[in-house]
PDB file of C-alpha atoms in Angstrom:
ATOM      1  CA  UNK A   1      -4.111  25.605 -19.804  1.00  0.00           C
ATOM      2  CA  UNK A   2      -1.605  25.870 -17.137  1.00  0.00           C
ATOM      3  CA  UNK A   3      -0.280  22.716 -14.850  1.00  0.00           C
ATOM      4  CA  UNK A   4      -1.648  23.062 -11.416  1.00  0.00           C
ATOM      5  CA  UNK A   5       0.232  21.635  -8.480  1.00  0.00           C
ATOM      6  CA  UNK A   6      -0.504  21.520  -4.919  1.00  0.00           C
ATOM      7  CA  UNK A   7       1.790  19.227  -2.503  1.00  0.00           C
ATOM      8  CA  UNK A   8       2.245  19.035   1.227  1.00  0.00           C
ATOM      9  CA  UNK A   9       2.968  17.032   4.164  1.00  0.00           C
ATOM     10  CA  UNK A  10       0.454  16.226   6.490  1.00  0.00           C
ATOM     11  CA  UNK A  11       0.895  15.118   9.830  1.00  0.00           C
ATOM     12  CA  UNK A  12      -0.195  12.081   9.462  1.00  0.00           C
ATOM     13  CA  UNK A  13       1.431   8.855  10.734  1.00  0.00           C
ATOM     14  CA  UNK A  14       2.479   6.826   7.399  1.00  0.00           C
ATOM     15  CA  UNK A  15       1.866   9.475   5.165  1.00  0.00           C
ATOM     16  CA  UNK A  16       5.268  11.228   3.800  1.00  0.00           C
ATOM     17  CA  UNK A  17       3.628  13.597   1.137  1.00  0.00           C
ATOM     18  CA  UNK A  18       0.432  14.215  -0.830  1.00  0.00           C
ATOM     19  CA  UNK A  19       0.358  15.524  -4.102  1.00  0.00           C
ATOM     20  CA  UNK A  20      -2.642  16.593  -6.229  1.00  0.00           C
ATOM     21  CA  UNK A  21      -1.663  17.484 -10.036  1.00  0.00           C
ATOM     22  CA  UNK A  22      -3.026  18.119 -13.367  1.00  0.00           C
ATOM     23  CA  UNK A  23      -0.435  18.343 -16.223  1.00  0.00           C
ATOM     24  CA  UNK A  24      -1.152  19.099 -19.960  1.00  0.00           C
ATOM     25  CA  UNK A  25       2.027  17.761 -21.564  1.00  0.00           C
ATOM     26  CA  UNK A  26       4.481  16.987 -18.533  1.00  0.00           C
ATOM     27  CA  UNK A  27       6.066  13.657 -18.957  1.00  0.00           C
ATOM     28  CA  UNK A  28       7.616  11.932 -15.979  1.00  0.00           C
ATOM     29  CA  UNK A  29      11.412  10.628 -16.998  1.00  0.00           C
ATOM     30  CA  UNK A  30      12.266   7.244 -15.107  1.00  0.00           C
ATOM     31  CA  UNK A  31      12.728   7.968 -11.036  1.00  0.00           C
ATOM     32  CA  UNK A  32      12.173   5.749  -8.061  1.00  0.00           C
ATOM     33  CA  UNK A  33      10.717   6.819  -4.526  1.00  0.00           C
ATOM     34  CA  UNK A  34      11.554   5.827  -1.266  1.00  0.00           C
ATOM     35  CA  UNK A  35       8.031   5.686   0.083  1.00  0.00           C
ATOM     36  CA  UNK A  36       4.994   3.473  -1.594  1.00  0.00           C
ATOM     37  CA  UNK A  37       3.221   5.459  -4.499  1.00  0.00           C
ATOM     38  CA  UNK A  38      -0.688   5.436  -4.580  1.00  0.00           C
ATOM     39  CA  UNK A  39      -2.042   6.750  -7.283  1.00  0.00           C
ATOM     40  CA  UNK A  40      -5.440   7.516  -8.470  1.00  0.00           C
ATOM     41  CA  UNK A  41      -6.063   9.125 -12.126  1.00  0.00           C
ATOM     42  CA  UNK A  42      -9.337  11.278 -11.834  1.00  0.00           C
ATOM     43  CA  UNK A  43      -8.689  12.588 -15.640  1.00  0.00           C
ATOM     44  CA  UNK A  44      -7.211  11.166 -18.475  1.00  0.00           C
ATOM     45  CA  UNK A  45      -5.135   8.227 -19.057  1.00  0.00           C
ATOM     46  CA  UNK A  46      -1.462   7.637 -18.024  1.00  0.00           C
ATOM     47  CA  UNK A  47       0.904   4.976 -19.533  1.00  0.00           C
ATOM     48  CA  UNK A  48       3.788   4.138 -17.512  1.00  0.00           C
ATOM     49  CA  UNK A  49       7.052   1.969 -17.398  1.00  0.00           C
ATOM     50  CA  UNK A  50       7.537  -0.111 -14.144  1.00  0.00           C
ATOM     51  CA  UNK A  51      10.590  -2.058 -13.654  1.00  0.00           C
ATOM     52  CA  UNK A  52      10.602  -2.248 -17.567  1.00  0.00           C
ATOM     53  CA  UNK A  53       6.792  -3.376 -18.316  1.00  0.00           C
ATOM     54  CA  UNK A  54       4.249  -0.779 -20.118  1.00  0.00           C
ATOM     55  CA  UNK A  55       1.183  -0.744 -18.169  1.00  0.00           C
ATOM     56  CA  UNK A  56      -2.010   1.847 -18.088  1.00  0.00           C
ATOM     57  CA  UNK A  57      -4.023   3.528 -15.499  1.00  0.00           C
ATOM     58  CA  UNK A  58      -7.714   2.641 -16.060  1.00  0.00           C
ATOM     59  CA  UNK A  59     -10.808   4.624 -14.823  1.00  0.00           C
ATOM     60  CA  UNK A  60     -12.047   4.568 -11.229  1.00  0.00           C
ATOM     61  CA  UNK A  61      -8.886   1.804 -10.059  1.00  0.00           C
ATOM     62  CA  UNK A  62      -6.125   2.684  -7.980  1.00  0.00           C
ATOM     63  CA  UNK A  63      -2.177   2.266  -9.200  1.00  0.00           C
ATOM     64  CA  UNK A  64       0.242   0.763  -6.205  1.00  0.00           C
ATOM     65  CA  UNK A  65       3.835   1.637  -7.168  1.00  0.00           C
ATOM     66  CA  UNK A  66       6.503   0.286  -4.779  1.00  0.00           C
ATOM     67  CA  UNK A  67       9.571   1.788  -3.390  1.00  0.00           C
ATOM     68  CA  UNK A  68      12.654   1.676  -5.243  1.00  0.00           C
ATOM     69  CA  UNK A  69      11.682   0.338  -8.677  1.00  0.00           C
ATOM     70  CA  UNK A  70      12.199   2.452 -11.446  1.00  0.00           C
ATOM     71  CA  UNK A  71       9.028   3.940 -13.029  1.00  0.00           C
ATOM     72  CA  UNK A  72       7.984   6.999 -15.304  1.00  0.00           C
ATOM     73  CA  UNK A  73       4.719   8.366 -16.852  1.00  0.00           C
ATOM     74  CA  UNK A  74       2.775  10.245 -19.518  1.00  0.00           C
ATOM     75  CA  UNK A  75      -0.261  11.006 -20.902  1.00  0.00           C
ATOM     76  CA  UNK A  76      -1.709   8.249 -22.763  1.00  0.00           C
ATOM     77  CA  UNK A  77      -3.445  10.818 -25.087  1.00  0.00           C
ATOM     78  CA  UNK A  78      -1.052  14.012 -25.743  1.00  0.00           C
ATOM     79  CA  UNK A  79      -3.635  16.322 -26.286  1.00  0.00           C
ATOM     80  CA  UNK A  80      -6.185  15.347 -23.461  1.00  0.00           C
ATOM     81  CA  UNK A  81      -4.230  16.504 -20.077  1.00  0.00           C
ATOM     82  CA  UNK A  82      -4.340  14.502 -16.953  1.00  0.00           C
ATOM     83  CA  UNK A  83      -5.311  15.305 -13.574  1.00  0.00           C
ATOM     84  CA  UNK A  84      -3.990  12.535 -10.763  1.00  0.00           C
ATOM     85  CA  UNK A  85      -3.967  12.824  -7.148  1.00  0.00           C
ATOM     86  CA  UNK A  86      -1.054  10.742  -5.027  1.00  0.00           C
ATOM     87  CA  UNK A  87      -0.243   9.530  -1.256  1.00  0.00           C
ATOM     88  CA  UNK A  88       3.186   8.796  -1.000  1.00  0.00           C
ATOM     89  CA  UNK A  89       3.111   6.461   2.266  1.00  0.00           C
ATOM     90  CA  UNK A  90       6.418   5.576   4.346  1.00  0.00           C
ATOM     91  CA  UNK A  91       7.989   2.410   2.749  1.00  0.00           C
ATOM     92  CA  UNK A  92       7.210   0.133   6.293  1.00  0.00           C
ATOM     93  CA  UNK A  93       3.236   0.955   5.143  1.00  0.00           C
ATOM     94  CA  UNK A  94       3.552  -2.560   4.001  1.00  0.00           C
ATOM     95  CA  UNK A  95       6.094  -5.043   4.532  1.00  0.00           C
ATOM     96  CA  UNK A  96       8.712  -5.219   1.739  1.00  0.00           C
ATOM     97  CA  UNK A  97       8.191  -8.570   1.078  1.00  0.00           C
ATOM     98  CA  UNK A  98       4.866  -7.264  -1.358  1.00  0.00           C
ATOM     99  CA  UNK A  99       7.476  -5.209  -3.454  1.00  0.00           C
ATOM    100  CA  UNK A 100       7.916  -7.946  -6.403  1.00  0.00           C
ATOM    101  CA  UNK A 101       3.901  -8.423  -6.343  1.00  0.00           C
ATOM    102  CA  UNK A 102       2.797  -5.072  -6.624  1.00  0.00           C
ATOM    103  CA  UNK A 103       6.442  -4.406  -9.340  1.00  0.00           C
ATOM    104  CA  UNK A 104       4.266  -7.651 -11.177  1.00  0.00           C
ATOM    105  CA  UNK A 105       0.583  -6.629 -10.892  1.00  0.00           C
ATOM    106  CA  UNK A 106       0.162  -2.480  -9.776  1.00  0.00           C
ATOM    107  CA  UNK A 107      -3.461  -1.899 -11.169  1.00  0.00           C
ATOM    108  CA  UNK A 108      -5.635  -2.935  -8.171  1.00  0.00           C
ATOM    109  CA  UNK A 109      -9.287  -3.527  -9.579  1.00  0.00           C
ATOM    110  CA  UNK A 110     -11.425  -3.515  -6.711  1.00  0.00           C
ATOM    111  CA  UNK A 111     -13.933  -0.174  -5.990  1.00  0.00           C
ATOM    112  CA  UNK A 112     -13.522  -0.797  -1.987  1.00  0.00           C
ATOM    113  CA  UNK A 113      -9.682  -0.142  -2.037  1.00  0.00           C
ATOM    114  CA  UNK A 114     -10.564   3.197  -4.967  1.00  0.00           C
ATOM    115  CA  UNK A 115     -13.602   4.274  -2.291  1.00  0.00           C
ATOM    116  CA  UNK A 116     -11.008   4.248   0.603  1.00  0.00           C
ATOM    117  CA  UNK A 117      -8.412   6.103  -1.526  1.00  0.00           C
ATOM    118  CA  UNK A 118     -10.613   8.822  -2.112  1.00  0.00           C
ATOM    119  CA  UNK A 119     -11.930   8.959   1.470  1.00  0.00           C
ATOM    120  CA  UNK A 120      -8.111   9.550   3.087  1.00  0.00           C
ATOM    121  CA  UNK A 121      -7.807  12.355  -0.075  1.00  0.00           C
ATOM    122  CA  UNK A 122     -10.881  14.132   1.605  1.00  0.00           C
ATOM    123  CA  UNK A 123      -9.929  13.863   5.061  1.00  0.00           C
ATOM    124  CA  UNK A 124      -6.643  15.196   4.440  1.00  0.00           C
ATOM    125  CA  UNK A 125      -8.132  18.386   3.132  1.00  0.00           C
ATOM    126  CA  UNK A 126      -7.320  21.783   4.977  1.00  0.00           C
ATOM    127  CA  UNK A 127      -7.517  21.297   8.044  1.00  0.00           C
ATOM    128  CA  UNK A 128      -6.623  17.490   8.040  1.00  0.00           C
ATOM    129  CA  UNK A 129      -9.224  15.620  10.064  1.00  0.00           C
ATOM    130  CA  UNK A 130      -6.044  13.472  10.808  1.00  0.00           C
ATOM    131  CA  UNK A 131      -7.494  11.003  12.916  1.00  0.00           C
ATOM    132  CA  UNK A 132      -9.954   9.876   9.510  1.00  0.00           C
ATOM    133  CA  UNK A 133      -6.686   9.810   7.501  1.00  0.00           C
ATOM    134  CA  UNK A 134      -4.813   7.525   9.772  1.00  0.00           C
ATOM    135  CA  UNK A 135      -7.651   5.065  10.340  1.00  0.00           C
ATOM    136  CA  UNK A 136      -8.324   5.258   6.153  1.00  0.00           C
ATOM    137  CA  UNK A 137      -4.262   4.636   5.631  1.00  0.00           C
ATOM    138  CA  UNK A 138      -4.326   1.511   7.945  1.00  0.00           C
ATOM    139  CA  UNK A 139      -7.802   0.669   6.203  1.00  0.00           C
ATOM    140  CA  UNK A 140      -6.002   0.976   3.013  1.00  0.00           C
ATOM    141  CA  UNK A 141      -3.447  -1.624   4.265  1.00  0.00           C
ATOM    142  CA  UNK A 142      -5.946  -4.248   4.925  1.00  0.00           C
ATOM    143  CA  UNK A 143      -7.891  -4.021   1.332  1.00  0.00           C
ATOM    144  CA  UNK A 144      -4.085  -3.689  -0.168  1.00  0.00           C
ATOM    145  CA  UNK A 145      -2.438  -7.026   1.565  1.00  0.00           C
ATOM    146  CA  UNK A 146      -4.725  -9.574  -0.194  1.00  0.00           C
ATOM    147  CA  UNK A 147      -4.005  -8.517  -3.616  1.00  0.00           C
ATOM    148  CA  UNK A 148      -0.514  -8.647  -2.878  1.00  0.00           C
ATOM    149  CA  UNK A 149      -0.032 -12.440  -1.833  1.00  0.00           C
ATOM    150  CA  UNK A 150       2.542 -14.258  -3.485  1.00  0.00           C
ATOM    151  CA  UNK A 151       2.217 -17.660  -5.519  1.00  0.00           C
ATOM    152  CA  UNK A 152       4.111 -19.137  -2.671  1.00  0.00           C
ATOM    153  CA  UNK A 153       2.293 -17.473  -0.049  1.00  0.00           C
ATOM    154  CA  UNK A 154      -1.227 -18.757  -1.874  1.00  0.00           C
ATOM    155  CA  UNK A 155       0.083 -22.406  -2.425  1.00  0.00           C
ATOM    156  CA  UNK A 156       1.264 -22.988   1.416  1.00  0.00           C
ATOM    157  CA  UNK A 157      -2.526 -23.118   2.427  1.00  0.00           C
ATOM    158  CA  UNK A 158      -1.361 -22.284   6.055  1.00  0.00           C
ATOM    159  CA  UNK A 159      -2.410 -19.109   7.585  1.00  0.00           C
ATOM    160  CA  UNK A 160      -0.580 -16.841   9.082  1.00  0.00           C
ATOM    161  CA  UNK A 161      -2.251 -17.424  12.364  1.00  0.00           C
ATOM    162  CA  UNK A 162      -1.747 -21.364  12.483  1.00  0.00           C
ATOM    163  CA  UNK A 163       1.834 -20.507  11.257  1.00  0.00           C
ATOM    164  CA  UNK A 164       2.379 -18.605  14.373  1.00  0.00           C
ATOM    165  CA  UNK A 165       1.057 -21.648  16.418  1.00  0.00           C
ATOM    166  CA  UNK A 166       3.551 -23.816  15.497  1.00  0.00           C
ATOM    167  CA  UNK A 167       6.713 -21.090  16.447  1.00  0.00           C
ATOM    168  CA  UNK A 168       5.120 -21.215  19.319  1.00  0.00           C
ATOM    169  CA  UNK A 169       4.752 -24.663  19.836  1.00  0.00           C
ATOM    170  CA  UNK A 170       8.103 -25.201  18.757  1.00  0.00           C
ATOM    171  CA  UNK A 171      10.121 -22.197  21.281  1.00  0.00           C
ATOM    172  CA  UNK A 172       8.144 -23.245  23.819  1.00  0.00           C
ATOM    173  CA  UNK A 173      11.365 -23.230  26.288  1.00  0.00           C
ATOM    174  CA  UNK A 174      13.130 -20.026  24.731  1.00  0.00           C
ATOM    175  CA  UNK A 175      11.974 -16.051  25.837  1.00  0.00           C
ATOM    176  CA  UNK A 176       9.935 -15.299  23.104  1.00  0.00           C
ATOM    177  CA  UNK A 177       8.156 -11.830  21.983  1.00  0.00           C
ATOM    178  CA  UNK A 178       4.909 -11.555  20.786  1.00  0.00           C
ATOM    179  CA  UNK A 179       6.071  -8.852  18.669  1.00  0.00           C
ATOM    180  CA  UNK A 180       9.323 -10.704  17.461  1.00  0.00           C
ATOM    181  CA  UNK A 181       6.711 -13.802  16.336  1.00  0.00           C
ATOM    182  CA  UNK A 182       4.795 -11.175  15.206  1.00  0.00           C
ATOM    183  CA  UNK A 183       7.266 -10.213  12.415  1.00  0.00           C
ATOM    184  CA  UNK A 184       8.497 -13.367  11.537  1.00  0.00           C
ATOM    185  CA  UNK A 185       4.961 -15.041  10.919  1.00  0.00           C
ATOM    186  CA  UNK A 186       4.661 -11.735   8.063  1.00  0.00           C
ATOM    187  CA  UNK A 187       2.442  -9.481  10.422  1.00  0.00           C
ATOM    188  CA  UNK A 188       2.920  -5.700  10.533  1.00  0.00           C
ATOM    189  CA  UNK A 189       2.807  -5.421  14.392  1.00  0.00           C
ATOM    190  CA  UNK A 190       1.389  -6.743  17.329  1.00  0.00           C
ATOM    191  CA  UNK A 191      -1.906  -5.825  17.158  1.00  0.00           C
ATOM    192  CA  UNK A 192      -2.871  -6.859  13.780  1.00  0.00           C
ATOM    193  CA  UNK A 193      -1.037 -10.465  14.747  1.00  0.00           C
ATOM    194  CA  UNK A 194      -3.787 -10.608  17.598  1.00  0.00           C
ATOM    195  CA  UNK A 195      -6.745  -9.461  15.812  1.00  0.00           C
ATOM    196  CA  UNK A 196      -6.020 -12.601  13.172  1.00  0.00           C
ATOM    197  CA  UNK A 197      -4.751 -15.258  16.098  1.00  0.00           C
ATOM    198  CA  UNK A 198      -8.246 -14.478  17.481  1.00  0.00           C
ATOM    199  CA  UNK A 199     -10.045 -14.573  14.984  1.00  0.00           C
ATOM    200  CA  UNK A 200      -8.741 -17.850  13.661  1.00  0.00           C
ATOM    201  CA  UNK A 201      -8.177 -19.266  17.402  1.00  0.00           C
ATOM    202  CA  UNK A 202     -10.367 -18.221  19.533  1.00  0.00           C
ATOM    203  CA  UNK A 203      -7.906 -16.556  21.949  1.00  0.00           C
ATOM    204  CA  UNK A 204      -4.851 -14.288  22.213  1.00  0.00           C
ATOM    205  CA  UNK A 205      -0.824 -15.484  21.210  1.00  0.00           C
ATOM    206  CA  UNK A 206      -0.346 -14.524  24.677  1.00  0.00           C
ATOM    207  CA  UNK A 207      -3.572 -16.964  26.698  1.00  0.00           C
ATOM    208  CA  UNK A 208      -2.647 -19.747  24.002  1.00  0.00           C
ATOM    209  CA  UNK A 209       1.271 -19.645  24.653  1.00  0.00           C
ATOM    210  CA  UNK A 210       0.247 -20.054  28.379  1.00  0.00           C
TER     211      UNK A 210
END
């Protein structure tokens, strides 16, 4: 059986490549990427070396590999081949700060972040119904972030939201941007600050900081 390959770039916001692949006896040497790796294993079994640690793909779960840390792969079983398919998402998909947790942890065991994987996969079939891949890649985000938290993130017990307040309350006299408290209280952008501030506040940065 021949390896199949089929790889293009969408134009997609956030997405920088998609690859769909079945090898019978390719082995990956160690590489890095610029962009985040997602990875879903439809076939077979793949063992891999992150940042030095052996770790497996396992049915039906989704593998996050971050940008810049050295990683390779291979069939878990020689003689069974193994068909994967990949989004390779812009390295600002999530905030850099998630590298060392995802380089720690990469298998992400929950079926809502494996269902939304294989939704984007669909919708970027040809012709891309690109609209349903961006709104799956910042869906993907969301499900993503949680699993990514570090210890010290987990142990604060202050949300991002309240942290925010208290910038706020504390630059009351300087110009201040939503979107420059916006990246230093760990949001993405502006819009996903606001959607939490309200939630947890009951009102916008912009109402409370009047």
């Amino acid at each position: 059986m021949a390896d199949v390959i089929h790889a293009w770039h969408p134009d997609v916001p956030l997405v920088q490549e998609v690859l769909h692949a079945q090898f019978e006896h390719h082995a990956y040497p160690s590489h890095t990427h610029d962009s985040w790796t997602v990875l879903l294993v439809d076939q077979g079994t793949v063992t891999y070396d992150l940042d030095r640690h052996e770790h497996q793909t396992t049915n039906s779960t989704v593998t996050l590999l971050p940008p810049q840390v050295p990683h390779d792969g291979r069939s878990a079983t020689p003689d069974v081949p193994f068909r994967k398919r990949v989004l390779y998402l812009e390295p600002e998909w999530l905030s850099l700060s998630a590298v060392d947790a995802a380089a720690e942890a990469p298998t992400l065991f929950d079926p809502s972040v494996t269902s939304t994987v294989d939704q984007i996969h669909a919708a970027l079939n040809d012709p891309a119904d690109v609209l349903a891949a961006e709104c799956g890649v910042l869906a993907l985000r969301e499900l993503v972030q949680p699993h990514l938290k570090s210890p010290v993130d987990i142990a604060s017990g202050k949300p991002l939201a309240r942290r925010l307040r208290h910038l706020l309350d504390d630059r009351l006299d300087e110009t201040f941007t939503i979107a420059e408290a916006a990246a230093q209280s760990g949001f993405h952008d502006q819009s996903h600050l606001t959607r939490h501030f309200r939630r947890t506040l009951g009102t916008t940065p912009g109402v409370f900081a009047a």
